[in-house]
Every structure is written in C-alpha cells, then in structure tokens.
Short mmCIF file of N, CA, C and O and ligand atoms in Angstrom, two decimals:
data_model
loop_
_atom_site.label_atom_id
_atom_site.label_comp_id
_atom_site.label_asym_id
_atom_site.label_seq_id
_atom_site.Cartn_x
_atom_site.Cartn_y
_atom_site.Cartn_z
N UNK X 1 -5.30 5.16 16.82
CA UNK X 1 -5.62 5.59 15.54
C UNK X 1 -6.06 4.62 14.79
O UNK X 1 -5.73 3.35 14.89
N UNK X 2 -6.90 4.79 13.79
CA UNK X 2 -7.25 3.90 12.60
C UNK X 2 -6.47 3.75 11.44
O UNK X 2 -6.26 5.09 11.02
N UNK X 3 -6.02 2.75 11.04
CA UNK X 3 -5.16 2.65 9.88
C UNK X 3 -5.74 1.37 8.98
O UNK X 3 -5.86 0.33 9.47
N UNK X 4 -5.88 1.92 7.64
CA UNK X 4 -6.22 0.80 6.65
C UNK X 4 -5.13 0.55 5.84
O UNK X 4 -4.54 1.19 5.36
N UNK X 5 -4.63 -0.80 5.77
CA UNK X 5 -3.58 -1.39 4.93
C UNK X 5 -4.28 -1.93 3.76
O UNK X 5 -4.75 -3.04 3.98
N UNK X 6 -4.14 -1.24 2.64
CA UNK X 6 -4.80 -1.73 1.40
C UNK X 6 -3.86 -2.20 0.30
O UNK X 6 -2.82 -1.29 -0.06
N UNK X 7 -4.08 -3.29 -0.22
CA UNK X 7 -3.09 -3.92 -1.28
C UNK X 7 -3.90 -4.15 -2.47
O UNK X 7 -4.99 -4.80 -2.60
N UNK X 8 -3.11 -3.71 -3.63
CA UNK X 8 -3.81 -3.82 -4.82
C UNK X 8 -3.43 -5.07 -5.65
O UNK X 8 -3.16 -6.11 -4.96
N UNK X 9 -3.66 -5.21 -6.93
CA UNK X 9 -3.80 -6.58 -7.85
C UNK X 9 -2.43 -7.46 -7.70
O UNK X 9 -1.37 -6.89 -7.61
N UNK X 10 -2.71 -8.62 -7.56
CA UNK X 10 -1.89 -9.62 -7.67
C UNK X 10 -0.92 -9.76 -6.26
O UNK X 10 -0.06 -10.88 -6.18
N UNK X 11 -1.20 -8.98 -5.35
CA UNK X 11 -0.46 -8.99 -4.16
C UNK X 11 -1.04 -10.17 -3.25
O UNK X 11 -0.30 -10.70 -2.42
N UNK X 12 -2.19 -10.57 -3.57
CA UNK X 12 -2.61 -12.11 -2.87
C UNK X 12 -1.79 -13.10 -3.25
O UNK X 12 -1.94 -14.12 -2.63
N UNK X 13 -1.11 -12.95 -4.28
CA UNK X 13 -0.21 -14.25 -4.89
C UNK X 13 1.17 -14.28 -4.20
O UNK X 13 2.08 -14.99 -4.76
N UNK X 14 1.50 -13.29 -3.18
CA UNK X 14 2.65 -13.28 -2.87
C UNK X 14 3.13 -14.60 -2.33
O UNK X 14 2.33 -15.28 -1.62
N UNK X 15 4.36 -14.90 -2.42
CA UNK X 15 4.99 -16.29 -1.92
C UNK X 15 5.09 -16.95 -3.31
O UNK X 15 5.99 -17.82 -3.32
N UNK X 16 4.19 -16.96 -4.24
CA UNK X 16 4.42 -17.88 -5.43
C UNK X 16 4.71 -16.92 -6.39
O UNK X 16 5.05 -17.30 -7.73
N UNK X 17 4.38 -15.70 -6.43
CA UNK X 17 4.58 -14.63 -7.48
C UNK X 17 6.08 -14.21 -7.62
O UNK X 17 6.61 -13.59 -6.71
N UNK X 18 6.68 -14.42 -8.66
CA UNK X 18 7.86 -13.90 -8.97
C UNK X 18 8.82 -13.89 -7.85
O UNK X 18 9.27 -12.74 -7.37
N UNK X 19 9.07 -15.02 -7.12
CA UNK X 19 9.81 -14.96 -5.91
C UNK X 19 11.07 -14.23 -5.94
O UNK X 19 11.73 -13.68 -5.12
N UNK X 20 11.76 -14.26 -7.19
CA UNK X 20 13.04 -13.61 -7.24
C UNK X 20 12.91 -12.03 -7.08
O UNK X 20 13.82 -11.52 -6.64
N UNK X 21 11.91 -11.54 -7.37
CA UNK X 21 11.64 -10.03 -7.16
C UNK X 21 10.89 -9.84 -5.76
O UNK X 21 11.09 -8.83 -5.15
N UNK X 22 9.91 -10.46 -5.50
CA UNK X 22 8.93 -10.26 -4.37
C UNK X 22 9.28 -10.96 -3.16
O UNK X 22 8.60 -10.70 -2.04
N UNK X 23 10.28 -12.06 -3.06
CA UNK X 23 10.49 -12.83 -2.09
C UNK X 23 9.56 -14.00 -1.78
O UNK X 23 8.63 -14.25 -2.80
N UNK X 24 9.81 -14.83 -0.89
CA UNK X 24 8.96 -15.88 -0.52
C UNK X 24 7.87 -15.77 0.46
O UNK X 24 7.23 -16.66 0.86
N UNK X 25 7.97 -14.70 1.26
CA UNK X 25 7.01 -14.40 2.39
C UNK X 25 5.49 -14.22 1.60
O UNK X 25 5.23 -13.72 0.41
N UNK X 26 4.66 -14.83 2.17
CA UNK X 26 3.27 -15.02 1.58
C UNK X 26 2.39 -13.73 2.02
O UNK X 26 2.80 -13.14 2.93
N UNK X 27 1.31 -13.69 1.42
CA UNK X 27 0.45 -12.55 1.75
C UNK X 27 -0.08 -12.76 3.24
O UNK X 27 -0.30 -11.72 3.88
N UNK X 28 -0.37 -13.97 3.71
CA UNK X 28 -0.70 -14.17 4.86
C UNK X 28 0.37 -13.71 5.96
O UNK X 28 0.14 -13.20 7.00
N UNK X 29 1.53 -13.95 5.56
CA UNK X 29 2.71 -13.32 6.53
C UNK X 29 2.82 -11.77 6.37
O UNK X 29 3.05 -11.26 7.40
N UNK X 30 2.49 -11.30 5.24
CA UNK X 30 2.32 -9.78 5.19
C UNK X 30 1.10 -9.26 6.29
O UNK X 30 1.53 -8.32 6.98
N UNK X 31 0.07 -9.96 6.04
CA UNK X 31 -1.15 -9.55 7.20
C UNK X 31 -0.58 -9.69 8.47
O UNK X 31 -0.88 -8.84 9.36
N UNK X 32 0.14 -10.92 8.87
CA UNK X 32 0.53 -11.14 10.21
C UNK X 32 1.48 -10.06 10.61
O UNK X 32 1.55 -9.64 11.89
N UNK X 33 2.43 -9.72 9.82
CA UNK X 33 3.36 -8.56 10.10
C UNK X 33 2.72 -7.24 10.47
O UNK X 33 3.13 -6.61 11.50
N UNK X 34 1.53 -6.99 9.62
CA UNK X 34 0.97 -5.82 9.94
C UNK X 34 0.13 -5.75 11.32
O UNK X 34 0.18 -4.97 12.11
N UNK X 35 -0.40 -7.01 11.57
CA UNK X 35 -1.17 -7.10 12.86
C UNK X 35 -0.02 -7.03 14.18
O UNK X 35 -0.39 -6.47 15.19
N UNK X 36 1.10 -7.65 13.81
CA UNK X 36 2.06 -7.76 15.17
C UNK X 36 2.50 -6.20 15.21
O UNK X 36 2.56 -5.80 16.40
N UNK X 37 2.87 -5.47 14.21
CA UNK X 37 3.43 -4.25 14.44
C UNK X 37 2.13 -3.34 15.04
O UNK X 37 2.36 -2.51 15.85
N UNK X 38 1.03 -3.55 14.48
CA UNK X 38 -0.10 -2.48 14.93
C UNK X 38 -0.33 -2.79 16.50
O UNK X 38 -0.69 -2.02 17.20
N UNK X 39 -0.33 -4.32 16.82
CA UNK X 39 -0.39 -4.55 18.17
C UNK X 39 0.75 -3.74 19.21
O UNK X 39 0.27 -3.31 20.09
N UNK X 40 1.86 -3.84 18.69
CA UNK X 40 2.90 -3.32 19.43
C UNK X 40 2.70 -1.82 19.47
O UNK X 40 2.96 -1.12 20.63
N UNK X 41 2.11 -1.32 18.46
CA UNK X 41 2.05 0.30 18.45
C UNK X 41 0.57 0.93 19.00
O UNK X 41 0.46 1.92 19.12
N UNK X 42 -0.30 -0.05 19.30
CA UNK X 42 -1.64 0.32 19.67
C UNK X 42 -2.32 1.03 18.78
O UNK X 42 -3.34 1.81 18.98
N UNK X 43 -2.18 0.46 17.50
CA UNK X 43 -2.95 1.16 16.20
C UNK X 43 -4.03 0.11 15.92
O UNK X 43 -3.81 -1.22 15.87
N UNK X 44 -5.21 0.58 15.66
CA UNK X 44 -6.45 -0.23 15.13
C UNK X 44 -6.37 -0.40 13.52
O UNK X 44 -6.33 0.60 12.81
N UNK X 45 -5.98 -1.59 13.17
CA UNK X 45 -5.60 -1.80 11.64
C UNK X 45 -6.59 -2.74 11.13
O UNK X 45 -7.04 -3.75 11.72
N UNK X 46 -6.83 -2.69 9.96
CA UNK X 46 -7.59 -3.51 9.08
C UNK X 46 -6.72 -3.63 7.81
O UNK X 46 -6.07 -2.79 7.09
N UNK X 47 -6.54 -4.95 7.39
CA UNK X 47 -5.61 -5.33 6.19
C UNK X 47 -6.50 -6.03 5.09
O UNK X 47 -6.98 -7.00 5.36
N UNK X 48 -6.37 -5.49 3.93
CA UNK X 48 -7.12 -6.02 2.76
C UNK X 48 -6.43 -6.15 1.50
O UNK X 48 -5.35 -5.21 1.44
N UNK X 49 -6.76 -6.76 0.65
CA UNK X 49 -6.20 -7.00 -0.81
C UNK X 49 -7.28 -7.31 -1.73
O UNK X 49 -8.37 -7.91 -1.55
N UNK X 50 -7.27 -6.53 -2.91
CA UNK X 50 -8.22 -6.66 -3.94
C UNK X 50 -7.68 -6.70 -5.37
O UNK X 50 -6.73 -6.06 -5.48
N UNK X 51 -8.22 -7.39 -6.26
CA UNK X 51 -7.92 -7.27 -7.67
C UNK X 51 -8.77 -6.46 -8.44
O UNK X 51 -8.67 -6.31 -9.82
N UNK X 52 -9.72 -5.86 -7.76
CA UNK X 52 -10.77 -5.10 -8.33
C UNK X 52 -10.61 -3.58 -8.24
O UNK X 52 -10.83 -3.29 -6.89
N UNK X 53 -10.55 -2.80 -9.07
CA UNK X 53 -10.12 -1.46 -8.86
C UNK X 53 -11.31 -0.81 -8.25
O UNK X 53 -11.13 0.15 -7.33
N UNK X 54 -12.62 -1.00 -8.37
CA UNK X 54 -13.62 -0.25 -7.99
C UNK X 54 -13.82 -0.71 -6.56
O UNK X 54 -14.34 0.25 -5.69
N UNK X 55 -13.30 -1.92 -6.05
CA UNK X 55 -13.38 -2.11 -4.77
C UNK X 55 -12.42 -1.47 -3.81
O UNK X 55 -12.70 -0.89 -2.84
N UNK X 56 -11.13 -1.16 -4.41
CA UNK X 56 -9.99 -0.26 -3.85
C UNK X 56 -10.69 1.10 -3.69
O UNK X 56 -10.44 1.80 -2.69
N UNK X 57 -11.15 1.60 -4.80
CA UNK X 57 -11.90 3.02 -4.68
C UNK X 57 -12.77 3.04 -3.49
O UNK X 57 -12.80 4.00 -2.81
N UNK X 58 -13.71 2.16 -3.37
CA UNK X 58 -14.61 2.12 -2.23
C UNK X 58 -14.08 2.10 -0.94
O UNK X 58 -14.49 2.91 0.03
N UNK X 59 -12.82 1.44 -0.96
CA UNK X 59 -12.11 1.35 0.49
C UNK X 59 -11.45 2.66 0.79
O UNK X 59 -11.46 3.17 1.98
N UNK X 60 -11.00 3.24 -0.28
CA UNK X 60 -10.32 4.71 -0.07
C UNK X 60 -11.46 5.65 0.25
O UNK X 60 -11.21 6.46 1.22
N UNK X 61 -12.54 5.66 -0.29
CA UNK X 61 -13.71 6.58 0.06
C UNK X 61 -14.14 6.31 1.26
O UNK X 61 -14.26 7.31 2.02
N UNK X 62 -14.15 5.04 1.90
CA UNK X 62 -14.62 4.69 3.33
C UNK X 62 -13.51 5.41 4.20
O UNK X 62 -13.79 5.93 5.17
N UNK X 63 -12.31 5.23 3.91
CA UNK X 63 -11.21 5.81 4.87
C UNK X 63 -11.25 7.34 4.69
O UNK X 63 -10.93 7.91 5.92
N UNK X 64 -11.54 7.90 3.70
CA UNK X 64 -11.64 9.43 3.81
C UNK X 64 -12.97 9.76 4.67
O UNK X 64 -12.79 10.70 5.22
N UNK X 65 -13.96 9.01 4.54
CA UNK X 65 -15.08 9.20 5.35
C UNK X 65 -14.92 9.15 6.82
O UNK X 65 -15.29 9.85 7.65
N UNK X 66 -14.18 8.16 7.16
CA UNK X 66 -13.87 7.82 8.37
C UNK X 66 -12.69 8.50 9.17
O UNK X 66 -12.31 8.30 10.34
N UNK X 67 -11.93 9.39 8.26
CA UNK X 67 -10.78 9.90 8.87
C UNK X 67 -9.54 9.03 9.11
O UNK X 67 -8.81 9.44 9.91
N UNK X 68 -9.39 7.88 8.50
CA UNK X 68 -8.42 6.82 8.72
C UNK X 68 -7.30 7.11 7.78
O UNK X 68 -7.26 7.49 6.64
N UNK X 69 -6.21 6.89 8.38
CA UNK X 69 -4.98 6.82 7.60
C UNK X 69 -4.68 5.43 6.78
O UNK X 69 -5.46 4.65 7.13
N UNK X 70 -4.12 5.75 5.74
CA UNK X 70 -4.16 4.44 4.83
C UNK X 70 -2.56 4.25 4.56
O UNK X 70 -1.62 5.20 4.29
N UNK X 71 -2.19 2.98 4.49
CA UNK X 71 -0.97 2.31 4.12
C UNK X 71 -1.38 1.59 2.84
O UNK X 71 -2.12 0.82 2.87
N UNK X 72 -0.75 2.02 1.59
CA UNK X 72 -1.31 1.55 0.24
C UNK X 72 -0.15 1.15 -0.43
O UNK X 72 0.83 1.67 -0.79
N UNK X 73 -0.30 -0.17 -0.80
CA UNK X 73 0.38 -0.63 -1.91
C UNK X 73 -0.37 -0.74 -3.23
O UNK X 73 -1.01 -1.74 -3.42
N UNK X 74 -0.49 0.17 -4.08
CA UNK X 74 -1.19 0.22 -5.21
C UNK X 74 -0.87 -0.74 -6.28
O UNK X 74 -1.68 -1.03 -7.20
N UNK X 75 0.21 -1.35 -6.05
CA UNK X 75 0.67 -2.48 -7.18
C UNK X 75 0.81 -1.87 -8.41
O UNK X 75 1.01 -0.60 -8.55
N UNK X 76 0.13 -2.53 -9.60
CA UNK X 76 0.39 -2.03 -10.82
C UNK X 76 -0.61 -0.76 -10.99
O UNK X 76 -0.21 0.16 -11.92
N UNK X 77 -1.61 -0.52 -10.32
CA UNK X 77 -2.32 0.73 -10.38
C UNK X 77 -1.41 1.96 -10.04
O UNK X 77 -1.77 3.05 -10.41
N UNK X 78 -0.38 1.69 -9.19
CA UNK X 78 0.52 2.92 -9.08
C UNK X 78 0.98 3.74 -10.35
O UNK X 78 1.04 4.86 -10.41
N UNK X 79 1.02 2.86 -11.41
CA UNK X 79 1.67 3.37 -12.65
C UNK X 79 0.56 3.59 -13.79
O UNK X 79 0.92 3.95 -14.75
N UNK X 80 -0.69 3.39 -13.35
CA UNK X 80 -1.69 3.43 -14.35
C UNK X 80 -3.02 4.32 -13.95
O UNK X 80 -3.67 4.66 -14.83
N UNK X 81 -3.29 4.44 -12.70
CA UNK X 81 -4.72 4.90 -12.23
C UNK X 81 -4.88 6.26 -11.82
O UNK X 81 -4.42 6.65 -10.60
N UNK X 82 -5.28 7.09 -12.75
CA UNK X 82 -5.70 8.55 -12.17
C UNK X 82 -6.72 8.44 -11.34
O UNK X 82 -6.97 9.15 -10.29
N UNK X 83 -7.87 7.44 -11.47
CA UNK X 83 -8.84 7.15 -10.64
C UNK X 83 -8.51 7.01 -9.16
O UNK X 83 -9.03 7.59 -8.23
N UNK X 84 -7.51 6.14 -8.86
CA UNK X 84 -6.94 5.89 -7.60
C UNK X 84 -6.19 6.99 -7.01
O UNK X 84 -6.49 7.48 -5.76
N UNK X 85 -5.49 7.88 -7.86
CA UNK X 85 -4.85 9.06 -7.34
C UNK X 85 -6.02 10.03 -6.93
O UNK X 85 -5.99 10.57 -5.67
N UNK X 86 -7.07 10.07 -7.68
CA UNK X 86 -8.04 11.20 -7.20
C UNK X 86 -8.73 10.69 -6.03
O UNK X 86 -9.08 11.66 -5.20
N UNK X 87 -9.02 9.45 -5.85
CA UNK X 87 -9.66 8.90 -4.52
C UNK X 87 -8.74 9.25 -3.45
O UNK X 87 -9.05 9.68 -2.39
N UNK X 88 -7.33 9.13 -3.53
CA UNK X 88 -6.18 9.30 -2.35
C UNK X 88 -6.32 10.56 -2.14
O UNK X 88 -6.03 11.12 -0.95
N UNK X 89 -6.48 11.62 -3.09
CA UNK X 89 -6.43 12.91 -2.83
C UNK X 89 -7.49 13.40 -1.89
O UNK X 89 -7.35 14.49 -1.34
N UNK X 90 -8.68 12.64 -1.76
CA UNK X 90 -9.59 12.99 -0.93
C UNK X 90 -9.34 12.58 0.57
O UNK X 90 -10.09 13.09 1.43
N UNK X 91 -8.47 11.94 0.80
CA UNK X 91 -8.02 11.37 2.27
C UNK X 91 -7.66 12.75 3.00
O UNK X 91 -6.98 13.67 2.59
N UNK X 92 -7.95 12.58 4.23
CA UNK X 92 -7.65 13.78 5.36
C UNK X 92 -6.60 13.26 6.05
O UNK X 92 -5.91 14.27 6.64
N UNK X 93 -6.49 12.00 6.59
CA UNK X 93 -5.42 11.65 7.45
C UNK X 93 -4.35 11.17 6.40
O UNK X 93 -4.56 10.96 5.11
N UNK X 94 -3.00 10.99 6.89
CA UNK X 94 -1.81 10.72 6.16
C UNK X 94 -2.07 9.26 5.38
O UNK X 94 -2.53 8.35 5.74
N UNK X 95 -1.27 9.46 4.12
CA UNK X 95 -1.29 8.36 3.31
C UNK X 95 0.34 7.87 3.12
O UNK X 95 0.90 8.74 2.76
N UNK X 96 0.52 6.71 3.39
CA UNK X 96 1.84 6.25 3.01
C UNK X 96 1.91 5.06 2.02
O UNK X 96 1.03 4.03 1.98
N UNK X 97 2.54 5.46 0.80
CA UNK X 97 2.44 4.45 -0.26
C UNK X 97 3.97 3.58 0.06
O UNK X 97 4.81 3.96 0.26
N UNK X 98 3.63 2.21 -0.17
CA UNK X 98 4.41 1.33 0.18
C UNK X 98 4.66 0.27 -1.32
O UNK X 98 3.66 -0.06 -1.66
N UNK X 99 5.93 0.01 -1.43
CA UNK X 99 6.07 -1.06 -2.49
C UNK X 99 7.23 -2.06 -1.85
O UNK X 99 8.22 -1.56 -1.25
N UNK X 100 6.89 -3.35 -2.14
CA UNK X 100 8.05 -4.29 -1.70
C UNK X 100 9.20 -4.13 -2.34
O UNK X 100 10.27 -4.34 -1.55
N UNK X 101 9.26 -3.91 -3.63
CA UNK X 101 10.64 -3.64 -4.41
C UNK X 101 10.83 -2.18 -4.55
O UNK X 101 10.12 -1.37 -4.33
N UNK X 102 12.07 -2.09 -4.77
CA UNK X 102 12.57 -0.71 -5.12
C UNK X 102 12.00 -0.43 -6.53
O UNK X 102 12.96 -0.80 -7.34
N UNK X 103 11.05 0.12 -6.75
CA UNK X 103 10.43 0.38 -8.16
C UNK X 103 11.33 1.24 -8.95
O UNK X 103 11.24 1.27 -10.22
N UNK X 104 12.22 2.22 -8.28
CA UNK X 104 13.05 3.02 -9.02
C UNK X 104 14.28 2.48 -9.49
O UNK X 104 15.00 2.83 -10.49
N UNK X 105 14.55 1.01 -9.16
CA UNK X 105 15.56 0.20 -9.83
C UNK X 105 15.07 -0.70 -10.78
O UNK X 105 15.78 -1.52 -11.26
N UNK X 106 13.65 -0.63 -11.20
CA UNK X 106 13.16 -1.59 -12.12
C UNK X 106 12.96 -0.84 -13.41
O UNK X 106 13.62 -0.01 -13.76
N UNK X 107 11.97 -1.55 -14.19
CA UNK X 107 11.66 -1.11 -15.74
C UNK X 107 11.27 0.59 -15.48
O UNK X 107 10.59 0.92 -14.45
N UNK X 108 11.49 1.12 -16.54
CA UNK X 108 11.16 2.66 -16.51
C UNK X 108 9.60 2.94 -16.36
O UNK X 108 9.32 3.86 -15.67
N UNK X 109 9.00 2.07 -16.71
CA UNK X 109 7.45 2.35 -16.44
C UNK X 109 7.00 2.15 -14.94
O UNK X 109 5.98 2.64 -14.64
N UNK X 110 7.92 1.55 -14.15
CA UNK X 110 7.55 1.57 -12.83
C UNK X 110 8.03 2.80 -12.06
O UNK X 110 7.98 3.02 -10.75
N UNK X 111 8.80 3.50 -12.66
CA UNK X 111 9.61 4.58 -12.03
C UNK X 111 8.60 5.82 -11.69
O UNK X 111 9.06 6.84 -11.22
N UNK X 112 7.33 5.90 -12.46
CA UNK X 112 6.42 6.91 -12.26
C UNK X 112 5.30 6.32 -11.52
O UNK X 112 4.64 5.40 -11.66
N UNK X 113 4.94 7.21 -10.54
CA UNK X 113 3.78 6.82 -9.62
C UNK X 113 2.88 8.01 -9.62
O UNK X 113 3.08 9.12 -9.61
N UNK X 114 1.44 7.51 -10.07
CA UNK X 114 0.31 8.44 -10.00
C UNK X 114 0.12 8.88 -8.44
O UNK X 114 -0.50 9.83 -8.25
N UNK X 115 0.43 8.04 -7.61
CA UNK X 115 -0.05 8.08 -6.31
C UNK X 115 0.88 9.07 -5.52
O UNK X 115 0.78 9.80 -4.37
N UNK X 116 2.26 8.97 -5.60
CA UNK X 116 3.38 9.72 -4.76
C UNK X 116 3.10 11.06 -4.51
O UNK X 116 2.97 11.72 -3.49
N UNK X 117 2.51 11.93 -5.50
CA UNK X 117 2.22 13.29 -5.30
C UNK X 117 1.14 13.60 -4.25
O UNK X 117 1.24 14.77 -3.66
N UNK X 118 0.43 12.50 -3.95
CA UNK X 118 -0.69 12.85 -2.92
C UNK X 118 -0.44 12.02 -1.61
O UNK X 118 -1.26 11.96 -0.86
N UNK X 119 0.81 11.24 -1.67
CA UNK X 119 1.21 10.66 -0.42
C UNK X 119 1.90 11.44 0.57
O UNK X 119 2.66 12.29 0.06
N UNK X 120 1.79 11.16 1.80
CA UNK X 120 2.79 11.85 2.72
C UNK X 120 4.08 11.23 2.83
O UNK X 120 5.09 12.11 3.15
N UNK X 121 4.27 10.05 2.49
CA UNK X 121 5.62 9.26 2.57
C UNK X 121 5.40 8.22 1.53
O UNK X 121 4.44 7.71 1.22
N UNK X 122 6.56 7.83 1.13
CA UNK X 122 6.90 6.52 0.37
C UNK X 122 7.90 5.76 0.77
O UNK X 122 9.07 6.27 1.00
N UNK X 123 7.69 4.40 0.84
CA UNK X 123 8.68 3.47 1.16
C UNK X 123 8.81 2.34 0.04
O UNK X 123 7.70 1.76 -0.16
N UNK X 124 9.88 2.00 -0.34
CA UNK X 124 10.17 1.10 -1.42
C UNK X 124 11.23 0.33 -1.14
O UNK X 124 12.23 0.99 -0.78
N UNK X 125 11.03 -0.97 -1.36
CA UNK X 125 12.40 -1.73 -1.31
C UNK X 125 12.61 -2.49 0.00
O UNK X 125 13.70 -3.16 0.09
N UNK X 126 11.76 -2.30 0.76
CA UNK X 126 12.15 -2.91 2.22
C UNK X 126 11.30 -4.20 2.33
O UNK X 126 11.23 -4.86 3.57
N UNK X 127 10.69 -4.77 1.33
CA UNK X 127 9.90 -5.96 1.39
C UNK X 127 8.44 -5.74 2.23
O UNK X 127 8.29 -4.54 2.47
N UNK X 128 8.28 -6.90 3.11
CA UNK X 128 7.10 -6.79 3.90
C UNK X 128 7.37 -5.80 5.31
O UNK X 128 6.45 -5.36 5.72
N UNK X 129 8.69 -5.65 5.53
CA UNK X 129 9.08 -4.93 6.66
C UNK X 129 8.59 -3.31 6.45
O UNK X 129 8.46 -2.58 7.24
N UNK X 130 8.35 -3.03 5.09
CA UNK X 130 7.99 -1.72 4.71
C UNK X 130 6.55 -1.39 5.39
O UNK X 130 6.46 -0.16 5.59
N UNK X 131 5.86 -2.47 5.50
CA UNK X 131 4.52 -2.22 6.02
C UNK X 131 4.60 -1.81 7.47
O UNK X 131 3.87 -0.99 8.10
N UNK X 132 5.43 -2.57 8.32
CA UNK X 132 5.77 -2.09 9.62
C UNK X 132 6.31 -0.92 9.86
O UNK X 132 5.84 -0.11 10.85
N UNK X 133 7.39 -0.51 9.00
CA UNK X 133 7.77 0.79 9.15
C UNK X 133 6.84 1.99 8.87
O UNK X 133 6.69 3.04 9.57
N UNK X 134 5.87 1.66 7.96
CA UNK X 134 4.86 2.64 7.60
C UNK X 134 3.88 2.88 8.89
O UNK X 134 3.64 4.03 9.18
N UNK X 135 3.62 1.66 9.51
CA UNK X 135 2.59 1.85 10.57
C UNK X 135 3.48 2.50 11.72
O UNK X 135 2.80 3.41 12.33
N UNK X 136 4.63 2.17 11.83
CA UNK X 136 5.55 2.99 13.07
C UNK X 136 5.53 4.43 12.70
O UNK X 136 5.36 5.11 13.67
N UNK X 137 5.73 4.89 11.48
CA UNK X 137 5.75 6.19 11.28
C UNK X 137 4.28 7.02 11.45
O UNK X 137 4.38 7.83 12.10
N UNK X 138 3.53 6.29 10.92
CA UNK X 138 2.03 6.75 11.29
C UNK X 138 1.71 6.87 12.70
O UNK X 138 1.23 8.02 13.09
N UNK X 139 2.14 5.99 13.37
CA UNK X 139 1.79 6.01 14.92
C UNK X 139 2.57 7.12 15.55
O UNK X 139 2.06 7.80 16.54
N UNK X 140 3.76 7.42 15.13
CA UNK X 140 4.41 8.54 15.72
C UNK X 140 3.85 10.07 15.17
O UNK X 140 4.16 11.01 15.71
N UNK X 141 3.16 9.89 13.82
CA UNK X 141 2.87 11.07 13.28
C UNK X 141 1.48 11.49 13.68
O UNK X 141 1.28 12.79 13.64
N UNK X 142 0.81 10.69 14.38
CA UNK X 142 -0.60 11.18 14.77
C UNK X 142 -0.39 12.15 15.66
O UNK X 142 0.08 12.38 16.60
N UNK X 143 -1.46 13.19 15.50
CA UNK X 143 -1.45 14.29 16.35
C UNK X 143 -0.66 15.27 16.02
O UNK X 143 -0.73 16.33 16.70
N UNK X 144 0.40 15.24 15.30
CA UNK X 144 1.28 16.43 15.00
C UNK X 144 0.71 17.18 14.05
O UNK X 144 -0.18 16.98 13.26
C1 DQA F 1 4.80 -3.37 -6.46
C2 DQA F 1 5.44 -2.79 -7.69
C3 DQA F 1 4.62 -2.65 -8.75
O1 DQA F 1 5.30 -1.99 -9.98
C4 DQA F 1 4.10 -3.99 -9.13
O2 DQA F 1 3.16 -3.77 -10.24
C5 DQA F 1 3.37 -4.60 -7.98
C6 DQA F 1 4.08 -4.57 -6.87
C7 DQA F 1 5.58 -3.64 -5.17
O3 DQA F 1 5.21 -3.83 -4.02
O4 DQA F 1 7.07 -3.73 -5.41
O5 DQA F 1 2.44 -5.30 -8.28
O6 DQA F 1 3.76 -2.25 -5.94
#
C-alpha cells in the first residue's frame, strides 16, 4: 500500500524546537523512523514536510488522486485550517492524524482539531513513535 507521511509547519525544526515539549529527536530521525517502520511492514512510504499551506494542500490532493493513505501531522494548521480539513475530506484511503505531544494536555487552543472529524484515527503524545504506530495500523487496516 502507498502511504504519504506529511508534516506541517515548524516540524522541520525538530531537535532544536522547544525540546522540553517536542523532545530532542530531529526531523531526520523522524524520517528514518518512518522508513524503518515502512520497510518492516512492506509499505511504500514517502515522507515530506512543508511550511507552505498551498504545498500541503497539493500533496493532499495528489494523495486523493492516487488513492494513497495519509499520516498527517498538521502541526499548527490542526487548529486553524478549514482549507486543510476540506482537502482531507476528499481522501478515499484512511487518514491518521498524528501529534508528537498530547495536544489535549496543552493550551486550550490546541484542544480543538479541524482535522480529527475527517480522520480515521488520531495518535497524540507518543513522540516520533506515533508515526510508526500509525504506519503499523494502516498496514493492518489495508483491505478491510
Ligand atoms: C503538534 C501540536 C501542535 O499544536 C503544534 O502547533 C505543532 C506540533 C504536535 O506534533 O504535537 O506544531 O502538531
């Protein structure tokens, strides 16, 4: 199965970005974790990050056209973007929303997600392991 792992704004700064909240694992380590999990699971994965919302929308449109599943960390767009939610609503394969931190234990504005109502599953608070968990669930979910 094809899975796109898509990361939103500021996630390219992992490792130096507020390490007390997001940990010291770098974005390169996040990418390596996804490739390792996908290799074990026999999943065809592409991992990307952008700070540009129009680029993310294009990637979601392409996943919809290709019938690819998506693991999405929408980062701050989680809490702000109706456009991203509308794009995600067009996906035909499952979408898993992932957050490194437990957004429900943080500021009130992080406790609302525009994306969760159109996601099949949500993983929050497991750090970069959440991506491997998402890929494992998608690999088991395929064909159900
Ligand atoms: C995040 C949580 C968001 O609230 C925040 O804006 C991020 C990262 C997370 O992975 O915990 O950029 O999505």
